[in-house]
Structures are given as C-alpha cells and as structure tokens.
XYZ file of C-alpha atoms in Angstrom:
699
model
C 78.849 31.927 -75.286
C 80.516 28.670 -74.476
C 80.635 29.556 -70.741
C 76.996 30.564 -70.728
C 75.860 27.116 -71.910
C 77.950 25.364 -69.344
C 76.440 27.499 -66.571
C 72.973 26.592 -67.643
C 73.845 22.924 -67.612
C 75.397 23.211 -64.176
C 72.352 25.084 -62.829
C 70.014 22.436 -64.195
C 72.014 19.679 -62.560
C 72.108 21.544 -59.257
C 68.358 22.146 -59.278
C 67.745 18.521 -60.178
C 69.854 17.425 -57.219
C 68.018 19.714 -54.872
C 64.604 18.423 -55.981
C 65.886 14.887 -55.736
C 67.010 15.534 -52.173
C 63.739 17.193 -51.266
C 61.740 14.268 -52.649
C 63.488 11.983 -50.174
C 61.846 13.810 -47.144
C 58.188 13.378 -45.964
C 55.731 15.852 -47.455
C 55.378 19.032 -45.461
C 51.882 20.126 -44.223
C 50.227 22.016 -41.317
C 51.336 21.005 -37.748
C 49.256 18.552 -35.644
C 46.945 19.783 -32.879
C 46.195 17.713 -29.772
C 43.384 17.728 -27.195
C 43.293 15.431 -24.182
C 40.162 15.073 -22.036
C 39.276 13.107 -18.861
C 35.712 11.846 -18.230
C 34.149 12.325 -15.778
C 35.840 15.407 -14.474
C 34.801 14.549 -10.875
C 34.265 11.090 -9.438
C 34.558 9.110 -6.221
C 37.447 6.955 -5.144
C 37.682 3.665 -6.970
C 36.126 5.099 -10.129
C 37.402 4.420 -13.644
C 38.331 7.516 -15.661
C 38.141 7.554 -19.450
C 41.034 9.382 -21.157
C 40.582 10.594 -24.725
C 43.300 12.068 -26.978
C 42.067 13.695 -30.177
C 44.637 14.436 -32.910
C 43.897 16.614 -35.925
C 46.172 17.714 -38.765
C 47.870 14.311 -38.766
C 50.033 13.166 -41.686
C 48.603 10.273 -43.719
C 50.504 7.004 -43.793
C 52.537 7.866 -40.715
C 52.992 5.790 -37.523
C 52.184 7.794 -34.370
C 53.054 6.726 -30.841
C 52.066 8.273 -27.484
C 52.628 7.628 -23.790
C 50.058 8.794 -21.148
C 51.120 9.823 -17.632
C 48.899 10.190 -14.537
C 50.308 12.124 -11.574
C 48.222 11.384 -8.445
C 47.693 13.778 -5.462
C 50.819 12.264 -3.816
C 52.845 13.107 -6.991
C 53.264 9.426 -7.811
C 53.455 8.918 -11.577
C 51.684 6.128 -13.394
C 52.586 5.696 -17.091
C 50.783 3.822 -19.822
C 52.179 1.432 -22.382
C 52.950 2.820 -25.835
C 49.758 3.753 -27.611
C 50.241 3.367 -31.388
C 48.222 4.514 -34.342
C 49.113 4.496 -38.060
C 47.156 6.906 -40.203
C 45.492 5.829 -43.379
C 45.952 7.125 -46.926
C 43.771 10.167 -46.385
C 43.394 10.091 -42.582
C 44.282 13.372 -40.925
C 42.311 12.997 -37.689
C 42.227 10.177 -35.170
C 41.679 9.539 -31.476
C 42.967 7.292 -28.710
C 40.799 6.110 -25.781
C 42.173 4.637 -22.559
C 40.702 3.664 -19.181
C 42.443 4.553 -15.946
C 43.054 2.437 -14.027
C 43.092 -0.337 -16.623
C 45.227 -2.665 -18.764
C 46.921 0.300 -20.484
C 48.419 1.339 -17.100
C 50.236 -1.744 -15.791
C 52.355 0.269 -13.369
C 51.416 0.035 -9.691
C 53.388 3.105 -8.671
C 50.277 5.364 -8.560
C 47.203 5.284 -6.349
C 44.691 3.933 -8.856
C 42.113 6.686 -7.914
C 42.163 5.779 -4.222
C 43.339 9.234 -3.064
C 41.340 12.414 -2.681
C 42.530 15.315 -4.817
C 43.580 16.345 -8.312
C 45.031 13.833 -10.809
C 47.045 15.516 -13.607
C 47.143 14.040 -17.107
C 50.202 14.437 -19.401
C 50.607 12.968 -22.914
C 54.001 12.672 -24.672
C 54.354 11.892 -28.393
C 57.271 9.601 -29.171
C 56.674 9.097 -32.928
C 57.079 10.310 -35.619
C 58.558 13.252 -33.770
C 59.089 13.358 -29.994
C 56.917 15.946 -28.298
C 56.293 16.475 -24.559
C 52.958 17.218 -22.926
C 51.120 17.767 -26.197
C 47.896 18.814 -24.356
C 48.812 20.597 -21.127
C 46.465 21.538 -18.272
C 44.373 18.339 -18.240
C 43.299 16.928 -14.874
C 40.427 15.265 -13.066
C 39.271 15.243 -9.441
C 38.667 12.303 -7.109
C 36.692 12.666 -3.867
C 34.925 10.571 -1.254
C 31.510 12.307 -1.690
C 29.438 11.716 -4.801
C 29.479 15.447 -5.608
C 30.709 18.748 -4.242
C 27.452 20.507 -3.332
C 24.013 19.437 -2.128
C 20.547 20.805 -1.613
C 18.924 20.265 1.727
C 17.083 16.914 2.089
C 19.347 15.261 -0.514
C 21.708 12.469 0.517
C 25.501 12.643 0.594
C 26.865 9.280 -0.571
C 30.348 8.581 0.805
C 32.697 6.027 -0.775
C 36.393 5.459 -0.006
C 38.764 2.731 -1.222
C 42.223 1.396 -0.423
C 41.510 0.142 3.094
C 42.235 -3.305 4.473
C 39.572 -5.949 4.390
C 37.054 -5.412 7.217
C 39.199 -2.645 8.705
C 37.382 -0.498 11.329
C 36.993 3.057 10.061
C 35.429 6.284 11.334
C 33.349 8.598 9.118
C 33.023 12.125 10.497
C 31.259 15.243 9.163
C 31.831 18.644 10.801
C 31.142 22.213 9.875
C 34.305 23.934 8.686
C 34.084 27.063 10.859
C 32.377 26.124 14.097
C 33.553 22.496 13.835
C 30.094 21.372 14.930
C 29.903 17.591 14.815
C 27.219 16.549 12.350
C 27.912 12.843 11.833
C 30.185 10.274 13.482
C 29.847 6.694 12.267
C 32.058 3.787 13.296
C 31.817 1.182 10.585
C 33.912 -1.472 8.804
C 35.358 -1.644 5.336
C 33.937 -4.415 3.212
C 36.044 -7.481 2.255
C 37.424 -5.518 -0.722
C 38.534 -2.632 1.494
C 35.757 -0.297 0.359
C 34.037 2.027 2.849
C 30.425 3.059 2.157
C 28.355 5.507 4.233
C 25.766 8.261 3.731
C 24.286 11.371 5.335
C 20.833 12.748 4.586
C 21.053 16.514 4.736
C 18.253 17.821 7.004
C 15.922 20.486 5.734
C 17.267 22.932 8.327
C 21.003 22.230 7.794
C 23.164 25.337 8.002
C 24.136 26.896 4.688
C 26.448 29.591 6.072
C 29.279 27.096 6.576
C 30.760 24.320 4.517
C 31.153 20.752 5.734
C 34.322 18.673 6.089
C 33.900 14.953 5.398
C 36.663 12.633 6.601
C 37.234 8.885 6.534
C 39.904 7.556 8.883
C 41.067 3.955 9.044
C 42.352 2.251 12.161
C 45.454 0.907 10.392
C 45.536 2.426 6.905
C 47.261 5.761 6.452
C 46.720 7.760 3.284
C 48.655 10.760 1.950
C 46.737 12.904 1.399
C 44.117 11.666 3.851
C 40.519 10.982 2.844
C 39.069 14.410 3.553
C 36.815 16.586 1.418
C 34.842 19.799 1.794
C 31.264 19.891 0.537
C 28.735 22.718 0.386
C 25.027 22.676 1.340
C 22.470 25.039 -0.194
C 18.785 25.718 0.508
C 16.447 23.268 -1.172
C 14.576 24.337 -4.274
C 10.971 23.306 -3.545
C 9.004 21.753 -6.382
C 5.426 23.069 -6.680
C 3.790 21.769 -9.829
C 0.463 23.554 -9.517
C -2.192 25.178 -7.373
C -5.650 23.595 -7.138
C -9.010 25.195 -6.269
C -11.379 23.082 -4.175
C -14.073 23.740 -6.764
C -14.283 25.116 -10.266
C -17.149 27.418 -9.317
C -18.245 29.228 -6.138
C -21.296 31.217 -5.134
C -20.994 34.533 -3.376
C -20.433 34.231 0.415
C -18.773 30.852 -0.101
C -15.071 30.476 0.722
C -12.634 30.018 -2.141
C -10.022 27.428 -1.340
C -6.680 27.060 -3.165
C -4.194 24.352 -2.187
C -0.766 23.114 -3.253
C 1.997 20.785 -2.121
C 5.631 21.835 -1.769
C 8.021 18.947 -2.412
C 11.644 18.742 -1.244
C 14.323 17.303 -3.554
C 14.082 14.098 -1.492
C 10.422 13.723 -2.532
C 9.063 14.558 0.916
C 6.196 17.031 1.321
C 6.664 20.157 3.388
C 4.440 20.405 6.458
C 5.648 23.838 7.573
C 6.018 27.324 6.167
C 3.796 29.783 4.377
C 3.081 30.720 0.798
C 1.861 34.060 -0.482
C -0.944 33.461 -2.992
C -2.029 36.324 -5.232
C -5.771 36.361 -5.970
C -6.716 38.557 -8.926
C -10.269 39.911 -9.381
C -11.954 39.661 -12.803
C -11.689 43.412 -13.389
C -8.191 43.778 -11.917
C -6.765 44.385 -8.486
C -5.110 41.768 -6.353
C -5.672 40.271 -2.936
C -2.750 38.618 -1.138
C -3.638 35.407 0.691
C -1.432 33.449 3.076
C -1.305 29.693 2.542
C -0.633 27.590 5.639
C -0.353 23.857 6.217
C -3.574 21.897 6.759
C -2.579 18.776 8.722
C -5.880 17.034 7.997
C -5.668 17.457 4.236
C -1.829 17.442 4.275
C -1.609 20.362 1.850
C -0.909 24.076 2.080
C -4.160 26.020 1.800
C -5.031 29.644 1.057
C -8.649 30.744 1.569
C -10.736 33.754 0.630
C -14.239 34.375 2.042
C -16.315 36.017 -0.664
C -18.978 38.628 0.073
C -22.537 39.091 -1.243
C -21.292 41.945 -3.453
C -18.036 40.496 -4.836
C -17.620 40.814 -8.581
C -18.696 37.712 -10.449
C -16.571 36.157 -13.170
C -13.160 34.497 -13.370
C -10.830 34.851 -10.388
C -7.167 33.816 -10.750
C -4.979 32.535 -7.910
C -1.216 32.376 -8.504
C 1.927 31.479 -6.606
C 4.887 33.441 -7.902
C 8.493 32.257 -8.105
C 9.897 31.775 -4.606
C 6.592 32.787 -2.963
C 6.695 29.773 -0.666
C 9.169 29.397 2.203
C 9.131 26.347 4.460
C 10.422 28.401 7.388
C 14.024 27.249 6.939
C 14.800 29.205 3.807
C 13.890 26.457 1.344
C 11.759 28.145 -1.284
C 9.735 27.505 -4.426
C 8.352 27.292 -6.994
C 11.015 27.859 -9.630
C 8.366 29.327 -11.950
C 4.864 30.726 -11.278
C 1.834 28.410 -11.020
C -1.787 29.542 -11.286
C -5.395 28.340 -11.246
C -8.784 29.917 -11.938
C -12.255 29.672 -10.406
C -15.618 31.150 -11.314
C -17.637 33.247 -8.863
C -21.411 33.137 -9.413
C -24.331 35.052 -7.830
C -25.551 33.398 -4.636
C -28.652 31.223 -4.601
C -30.618 31.635 -1.392
C -31.547 28.606 0.662
C -35.278 29.092 1.380
C -37.041 27.035 4.055
C -40.831 27.340 4.579
C -42.628 26.192 7.728
C -46.376 25.691 7.220
C -49.044 23.101 8.050
C -49.721 20.601 5.288
C -53.474 21.231 5.312
C -55.972 23.867 6.387
C -59.703 23.824 6.851
C -61.485 25.762 4.164
C -61.677 29.460 5.183
C -59.056 28.952 7.914
C -56.310 31.627 7.950
C -53.083 30.355 6.442
C -50.042 31.306 8.518
C -46.443 30.473 7.690
C -42.850 31.558 8.327
C -39.704 31.266 6.216
C -35.934 31.662 6.427
C -33.747 32.835 3.556
C -29.996 32.262 3.814
C -26.910 32.908 1.727
C -24.769 29.830 0.911
C -22.572 30.525 3.971
C -25.624 30.393 6.282
C -25.920 34.160 6.754
C -29.567 35.234 7.064
C -31.075 37.410 4.338
C -33.099 39.921 6.346
C -33.153 43.289 4.577
C -34.229 42.761 0.999
C -37.638 42.289 -0.591
C -39.293 38.918 0.000
C -42.454 37.805 -1.822
C -45.031 35.076 -1.207
C -47.707 33.708 -3.553
C -50.390 31.036 -3.378
C -51.320 29.302 -6.611
C -54.155 26.819 -7.009
C -52.627 23.879 -8.839
C -54.395 23.201 -12.103
C -56.575 26.309 -12.075
C -56.193 30.073 -12.555
C -56.014 31.222 -8.922
C -52.996 33.261 -7.786
C -52.872 35.259 -4.577
C -50.061 37.555 -3.354
C -49.322 37.354 0.373
C -47.551 40.137 2.291
C -44.558 39.072 4.407
C -42.416 40.894 6.971
C -39.223 40.153 8.880
C -39.329 39.516 12.622
C -35.804 40.397 13.815
C -36.451 38.896 17.251
C -37.277 35.470 15.832
C -35.119 35.867 12.736
C -38.056 34.778 10.532
C -40.012 36.087 7.590
C -43.716 35.762 8.472
C -46.873 35.839 6.381
C -50.622 35.279 6.803
C -53.488 34.903 4.340
C -57.208 34.314 4.709
C -58.430 32.338 1.676
C -62.107 33.308 2.259
C -64.067 31.316 -0.311
C -61.017 29.795 -2.041
C -61.792 26.330 -3.380
C -60.571 23.293 -1.501
C -57.800 21.269 -3.014
C -54.029 21.378 -3.537
C -52.327 24.797 -3.474
C -48.664 25.828 -3.963
C -47.155 28.338 -1.529
C -44.064 29.999 -3.050
C -41.652 32.255 -1.119
C -38.856 34.097 -2.960
C -36.291 36.796 -2.238
C -33.785 38.990 -4.105
C -31.096 41.378 -2.860
C -29.670 44.594 -4.348
C -26.283 43.257 -5.513
C -25.336 43.456 -9.191
C -26.036 40.924 -10.472
C -28.498 40.100 -7.709
C -28.478 37.105 -5.416
C -31.866 35.357 -5.222
C -33.720 32.164 -4.422
C -37.128 30.619 -3.821
C -38.876 27.545 -2.469
C -42.347 26.021 -2.855
C -44.480 24.011 -0.433
C -47.770 22.302 -1.283
C -50.691 22.747 1.122
C -54.220 21.394 1.001
C -57.404 23.281 1.819
C -59.802 20.658 3.123
C -61.877 19.538 6.093
C -60.128 18.117 9.101
C -59.268 14.444 8.754
C -60.876 11.858 11.038
C -59.146 10.179 13.962
C -59.028 6.357 14.021
C -58.938 4.610 17.392
C -60.029 1.210 18.713
C -59.719 -1.119 21.693
C -59.508 -4.897 21.876
C -60.622 -7.356 24.538
C -57.180 -8.922 24.698
C -53.796 -8.664 23.025
C -52.614 -12.151 24.001
C -54.933 -15.111 23.355
C -54.983 -18.788 22.486
C -56.001 -20.068 19.085
C -59.715 -20.118 18.342
C -60.464 -17.688 21.185
C -62.672 -14.795 20.110
C -61.203 -11.291 20.389
C -63.625 -8.333 20.390
C -62.632 -5.049 18.713
C -64.380 -1.731 19.315
C -63.685 1.282 17.073
C -66.324 3.521 18.645
C -63.648 5.914 19.908
C -62.857 6.978 16.316
C -64.193 10.427 15.497
C -64.238 13.215 12.918
C -63.686 16.734 14.324
C -65.795 18.374 11.616
C -68.034 15.589 10.344
C -68.980 11.973 10.822
C -67.369 8.578 10.314
C -69.209 6.757 7.548
C -67.243 3.509 7.287
C -65.040 1.241 9.365
C -62.790 -1.208 7.517
C -60.873 -3.858 9.457
C -58.037 -6.171 8.488
C -57.005 -8.787 11.061
C -53.552 -9.666 9.722
C -54.423 -13.244 8.793
C -56.180 -12.424 5.518
C -59.557 -11.891 7.126
C -61.438 -8.599 7.036
C -64.398 -7.019 8.748
C -66.565 -3.912 8.849
C -68.567 -1.921 11.376
C -67.490 -0.072 14.472
C -67.416 -3.313 16.525
C -66.210 -6.682 15.240
C -65.093 -10.042 16.617
C -62.475 -12.400 15.295
C -60.638 -15.574 16.300
C -57.336 -16.905 14.979
C -56.917 -20.488 13.860
C -53.131 -20.529 14.092
C -50.500 -19.134 16.423
C -48.469 -16.047 15.549
C -48.272 -12.262 15.791
C -50.943 -10.377 13.822
C -51.392 -6.662 13.143
C -55.012 -5.497 13.257
C -55.726 -2.302 11.310
C -58.777 -0.060 11.358
C -59.250 2.353 8.465
C -62.012 4.933 8.975
C -63.484 7.249 6.322
C -65.363 10.465 7.062
C -68.160 12.125 5.147
C -65.592 14.138 3.097
C -63.734 11.060 1.952
C -60.753 11.628 4.283
C -59.331 8.570 5.961
C -57.363 7.693 9.060
C -55.641 4.523 10.200
C -55.041 2.878 13.590
C -53.406 -0.444 14.381
C -52.676 -2.883 17.191
C -50.731 -6.129 17.541
C -52.401 -9.361 18.701
C -50.262 -12.265 19.894
C -51.900 -15.675 19.417
C -50.457 -18.653 21.277
C -50.699 -22.277 20.205
C -52.888 -24.793 22.117
C -50.934 -27.868 23.116
C -52.172 -31.271 21.941
C -54.147 -33.660 24.206
C -52.846 -37.166 24.715
C -54.564 -40.480 25.475
C -53.429 -44.041 24.859
C -54.207 -47.603 25.956
C -52.465 -50.992 26.027
C -53.962 -54.267 24.838
C -53.128 -55.578 28.311
C -51.529 -54.252 31.475
C -50.120 -57.701 32.339
C -48.458 -60.067 29.940
C -45.753 -62.622 29.627
C -42.451 -62.426 27.880
C -42.610 -63.125 24.192
C -46.234 -61.973 23.961
C -47.069 -59.142 21.555
C -48.579 -56.070 23.231
C -50.370 -53.486 21.085
C -50.704 -49.816 21.899
C -53.493 -47.477 20.799
C -53.355 -43.644 20.848
C -56.720 -43.088 19.212
C -57.731 -40.516 21.835
C -54.749 -38.216 21.076
C -55.591 -34.998 19.163
C -54.509 -31.342 18.554
C -57.307 -28.796 19.037
C -55.799 -26.289 16.564
C -53.741 -28.418 14.235
C -52.516 -31.929 13.624
C -50.208 -34.359 15.385
C -47.031 -34.657 13.336
C -45.095 -37.229 15.367
C -45.643 -40.056 17.903
C -42.633 -41.256 19.898
C -43.008 -44.347 22.133
C -40.578 -45.318 24.858
C -41.379 -48.925 25.897
C -39.274 -48.718 29.045
C -36.907 -51.516 28.119
C -34.599 -49.413 25.936
C -36.758 -49.901 22.843
C -38.637 -47.172 21.000
C -41.430 -46.963 18.469
C -43.384 -44.501 16.377
C -46.826 -44.045 14.892
C -50.224 -44.043 16.591
C -50.635 -47.877 16.833
C -47.333 -49.634 17.500
C -46.794 -53.068 19.012
C -43.977 -54.465 21.120
C -42.806 -57.736 22.653
C -40.942 -57.764 25.964
C -38.188 -60.316 26.345
C -37.590 -59.984 30.093
C -39.975 -60.023 33.083
C -40.467 -56.841 35.024
C -42.607 -53.738 35.440
C -42.096 -51.235 32.638
C -43.237 -47.641 32.186
C -44.465 -46.945 28.662
C -44.185 -43.274 27.674
C -45.811 -41.620 24.635
C -44.670 -38.169 23.451
C -46.583 -36.386 20.683
C -45.677 -33.153 18.811
C -48.141 -31.005 16.849
C -47.627 -28.838 13.769
C -46.737 -25.861 15.976
C -43.944 -27.879 17.602
C -45.840 -28.137 20.908
C -45.164 -31.419 22.697
C -46.876 -33.395 25.479
C -46.190 -36.775 27.102
C -48.143 -39.438 29.030
C -47.112 -42.715 30.709
C -48.583 -46.067 31.719
C -47.205 -49.195 33.403
C -47.192 -52.788 32.187
C -46.249 -55.948 34.139
C -44.389 -58.664 32.251
C -44.099 -62.134 33.799
C -42.313 -65.265 32.774
C -44.579 -67.992 31.278
C -45.774 -70.998 33.452
C -43.428 -74.024 33.234
C -44.946 -77.500 32.292
C -44.547 -80.579 34.729
C -41.364 -82.554 34.287
C -41.581 -85.672 32.147
C -44.178 -84.231 29.873
C -43.533 -85.374 26.410
C -42.705 -82.984 23.695
C -44.921 -83.187 20.671
C -44.260 -81.404 17.398
C -46.657 -78.649 16.468
C -48.178 -80.549 13.593
C -49.325 -83.209 16.100
C -51.049 -80.479 18.017
C -52.941 -79.630 14.855
C -53.956 -83.237 14.385
C -55.116 -83.280 18.002
C -57.335 -80.280 17.472
C -58.887 -81.938 14.410
C -59.606 -85.134 16.390
C -61.236 -83.162 19.175
C -63.373 -81.326 16.683
C -64.470 -84.659 15.166
C -65.278 -86.114 18.522
C -67.289 -83.094 19.459
C -69.249 -83.413 16.229
C -69.885 -87.145 16.818
C -70.821 -86.499 20.370
C -73.370 -83.936 19.250
C -75.126 -86.462 17.056
C -74.855 -89.022 19.834
C -76.379 -86.653 22.256
C -79.175 -86.007 19.813
C -79.759 -89.698 19.354
C -79.765 -90.496 23.065
C -81.575 -87.276 23.985
C -78.731 -86.043 26.104
C -79.618 -82.552 27.175
C -76.171 -81.449 27.980
C -72.608 -82.664 28.456
C -69.774 -81.090 30.285
C -66.498 -81.370 28.457
C -63.423 -80.078 30.148
C -60.144 -79.752 28.272
C -57.079 -78.107 29.691
C -54.307 -77.519 27.284
C -51.204 -75.804 28.346
C -48.552 -75.310 25.854
C -45.237 -73.687 26.145
C -43.705 -73.081 22.806
C -40.005 -73.571 22.645
C -37.641 -71.646 20.400
C -37.850 -74.574 17.968
C -41.630 -74.035 17.653
C -42.734 -77.242 19.404
C -45.465 -77.866 22.046
C -43.409 -78.747 25.141
C -46.297 -80.336 27.176
C -49.905 -81.102 26.828
C -52.301 -82.857 29.157
C -55.920 -83.985 28.957
C -57.489 -84.191 32.392
C -60.310 -86.340 31.091
C -60.904 -87.947 27.775
C -63.982 -87.100 25.854
C -65.257 -90.616 26.156
C -65.007 -90.659 29.941
C -66.770 -87.351 30.155
C -69.650 -88.574 28.000
C -70.006 -91.725 30.098
C -70.296 -89.727 33.255
C -72.921 -87.535 31.695
C -75.038 -90.553 30.689
C -74.812 -92.064 34.148
C -75.850 -88.840 35.646
C -78.937 -88.752 33.431
C -79.958 -92.265 34.447
C-alpha cells in the first residue's frame, strides 16, 4: 500500500512537469495557407506590377516576416526587403501588398520589367518559421505590345523601355510563316529611353498567320531581345439595328431596309453584303441581299411589293453573322429586326377635261389610273359619275380603256341638264383582296361661252397731257353680245363704252384694263401698258441790265420759266465769275470788269432739267478829274437840299417875273469810295447864272 501511494505521487509530479513544459510552447493550431498573385497578369515594358500575398490560418500575436523574389526572363533575381507583419489578438488572416519595381525592391540586379517574357514570383517566409516558396507557380508576363491578340481595324500599341536617350531604333512587324514585311519604322527613343510606336491592323489583314513584332536599338542589346508574337482575328462587326425607310408602305411600293456595319475602330463598312430575311405576315420568308449604297452610305436591302401581296406586318431581320464585309469580318453578334406595315394601294387618278362646256354640248374626258409605283391600272372596272353640286342630279357615265393611248375615256351628253357647277368623279378598283382602289374629282361648269376682250390704243408711248384713244370694238361674244365695257387706266381714272379717250397728267408706266361682260353675265379681261414720258420745263429769264459797272447790283428775273406738267423745284444760277445763286429772282454784284455768261438751270418735279444763258458786260466806273475835292456824303445831302430850295425859290421868281421857262443844267458825277465819300462833284453852271441867262434871253 505504501508503494502504491508513492507511485501516485510520482505520476502526479511527472504529469505536472509535462504540462508545465507544454505550456512553455506556442499554442498549436491549423497550418497557414499562402496565396501570391501578380496584377496585371500581362503588361507592357516599363509597367508596375502589384504583388499581393494573402495569408490565412495565421497565429495571433505572432511576428511574421517574408522576402519576395522576382526572377526576370534573363534569370536575374531581384529580392525585396523584409516584409513584416505582426498579427493581432484574434487576427488569423492578413495580406501584404508590394509594387514591382518600387521601394520594396531596392536591388538593381533585375531588369525592372524592361525585358520581354515571363517574370517568376517566389515568396519565402523567414519568421516565425522559415519556409521556402510558400506560393509556387506565380508569374506575370511583360511584352512590347499592349495585348496578345487583336481584331482587324484595331490598333497595336507598341512600347519598349531600357534604351538610351534618343537612341535610333527600328520597329518591324512580319508575318511568322511567310515573313512578309508589314511594318518597318525607323524612329528614336524619347529622352527617357522609351520607344513608342503603333500599327493599325487593316480590315483585310491575314488571320492565317501570326505576327512577330520586334524593336531593335542601334546600340542597346537586350537578352532576351524585344520580340513578341501577336495574333490577328477577323473583326466582329457591330450592327445595332435595321431601319425601314418608312413605317408603312402601299402595295407596289418598294420596301427599303438599311443598316450600318461598324468595325471595332468605329469606321463604317462600305463593302460586303448582308442577307436580310423578310417574313410575310402569314409566314414564309424571302431572302434579300443588302448592298452598300454610296449615296446614303448605308447597306440597303429592298423588296418590290406586288398588287396582290398580303397586307399586314412584315418583319425584316439580320441574323447573327449574316453580314460579311468581303474580308471575313462578320456581324452582328446577335439578331436585329424591324417591322413595316403593308397597306392596300391607293390609285393615283388624273382626269383631263375642259373646265366648262356650253349647255347641251357633249362632255368628253379621259383619265389615267396608276398604282403607287406608276404602273397603269388598265384591266379592272372604272366608273365615272357627274353630280350637280347642290342639287339632286347624278349621272353615270360609261368609260372604256384605250390600250393604244393608255387612257380611260368617257363621253356624256347632258341634254337638258341645268347650267352651273358639276362634279365629275372617276374611280377604279381591282380584284386583289383586300382591293386596291382610288378616285379623283374635277369640277366643270355648264354655261355659255365666255366673251373675248380685246382693244387697241392710238399710242403706247406718249407725253403727259396727250390724249390716247382706246377702242374695244374688237371684243366679242361667240354665243351672245357684249353688254358693258369697263375701263381702268392705271392712274385711278375709269371709263366706259367701247371707245374711250384719256390723257395722263404725270409720267410713268400705266396698265390699262378692259373688262367686258356678255349677256349671260360672263366676263373677260384684256390689258395693255402705256408709257407716259415727262415734258421738260421751259426756261426764260432777263437781267436788269446787259451792261453795268463793277460794284453795281444786277437783278435777274426768271418769271417766264414754267413746267407744263408739274412745278419747278429748283433754280440754279451760275453768274460766270465763280459765284452761284438760287431762287427765281436773285441779284448779284460783279467786282471785276469783263464779259460774263450767266447760266440758269431749272429742274422740275420729275427731275427733268433745262438750261439757258445770257451775257452781261461789266465795266469799270468813270474816274473823276484830278484835284477834285473830296466831300463827305452828308455834304452831298446838304447840297441836294440847297438845290431843292433854289429850285423852289426860282419857281416863285419865275412866276413873279412871268418867266415861261428856264433851263437848268446840273451834272453831278460821283464816285463813291470804299469809305462811302463823294470823291468829286462839279457844277457846270450855278443856278443863279442860269436864271440870269434865261432872263436876258426873254428881254
């Protein structure tokens, strides 16, 4: 018993030690899982790749450490710095994100995505437990083209890095089998050593071979070289819909369905054919071929309907791949469709008939009936009716088709039908189901024959106020008499009777109209144009003198000037010395001697002008004898007063002494200076001496 107790104590101590030792180790849980990924999987040289490491099943509160390795196409290895992460209390998943190339890859031993090929990614864990390549099989691709395959008409963008600044390079594209040269560009790298070029894939590029794209520098050598194979495939044409030219058609019209096929580049196809399926309303399909219309710049499929086609909804569709541009580029990727309605045709009816007939005259007419496409309707029933507008008269007229003329013809004798306005209706209908039909109506008048207006005139070109004679006697009425003649002369005046006379007061162009009325109230109109010319004005003027001296005022008088059919609106005087005047009665003073021609020009209210001239002689004034005293003007006034007084005194003296007469002679000659003074004056005899002589003579 004693040994049993000791064993139990020893076992307890041993177990306690074991648990104590176990508690010193980290807790045990499921193993970590790792997944590394590179984005994007494919990119061009010089691109930055994002590397992501996702860790799940991580141990909380543990420090993890990883190192990333990139092995380039030349097997150069580029390693990252240590990437650390410490998990939280309950964190079992975390991720690390790096950029390559970038700060996390300070090593310059790798190509930094400047080589074409596959870049392998390897991740080693260094803590808490060292593990190698925790996520194997990760890689990404670097090329010089922006992608590996292209549709026709798209553009291949080429980009290469790692060249010297401004280094000459050659970009070449060849087919891989036949080595056909497609592109050869000699260009330069930019200052950063980057080469950029492009190639637009033509719509007819071969798709049976691949293409090798190479970039070769003049001094830079790469291993591997910048070379990449790309593939070209037929373009998938985008066709978004098919469009009818109209939502509704009549039978015999042409249905028109159009669409545009668009290349991936956005260009429209101008070649190829499309097979359009046209479904009838009751079933059954018609296959139409759409071809390119260069005028409308669309692909068009047409169907010419017939007079008997089924009416209703017709559906046109373009199935998947039903269009081919002729180079193997096809579309659409899914069917497109459109609908149009087909209606019965409405005939176009044209009636040829006189607008009026004499009462009891046979009415003859012809008509054409046509389908919408212009085809003549010539075999079905056609009807004609005459209806008296406003009253209950309705006559049916037989019609027949003249195949030689291509006309429907009809004739009707109205007998004692009342005069007035009638409606002639022609209609037709064919045997289709439903039928195609149409009609037209023309108004005709049963009446007497209208009169004919006609007149002559004595002249069509006259002066104002000249009488023009008009004679309307030639007017006549073929089945009656003219009962009234109504004239308008175009200037607001009117007249009546078969002959009239009229004169025009002003110039211009006037339309004379004669309106005649016959005994049935019918009228007719005739007209003629009369041109009336303006009469020029007459001119006459006089001068107050034809001979004068300088400084003397001459007056001019144009009282004899007149306009026979208007008024004078302006007088323009040219005095011959460079001076001008206006108005009918001007005056003028000449400052220099000479002979001057005075010219008067007058203009009337019709802008007619006329001129006349006259001459005037201007002399210098007579000069007074030398030594003659100069007397102010006011002394000359006093002198005149003295002479008047002496004459008055002499008169009384003569009366007192019975003097029968006395001769008094006074010569005064005055030349007025610029200062207004009398320059000379002279009395040949005094009044007293003259009176003395007279008395002696009487004795």
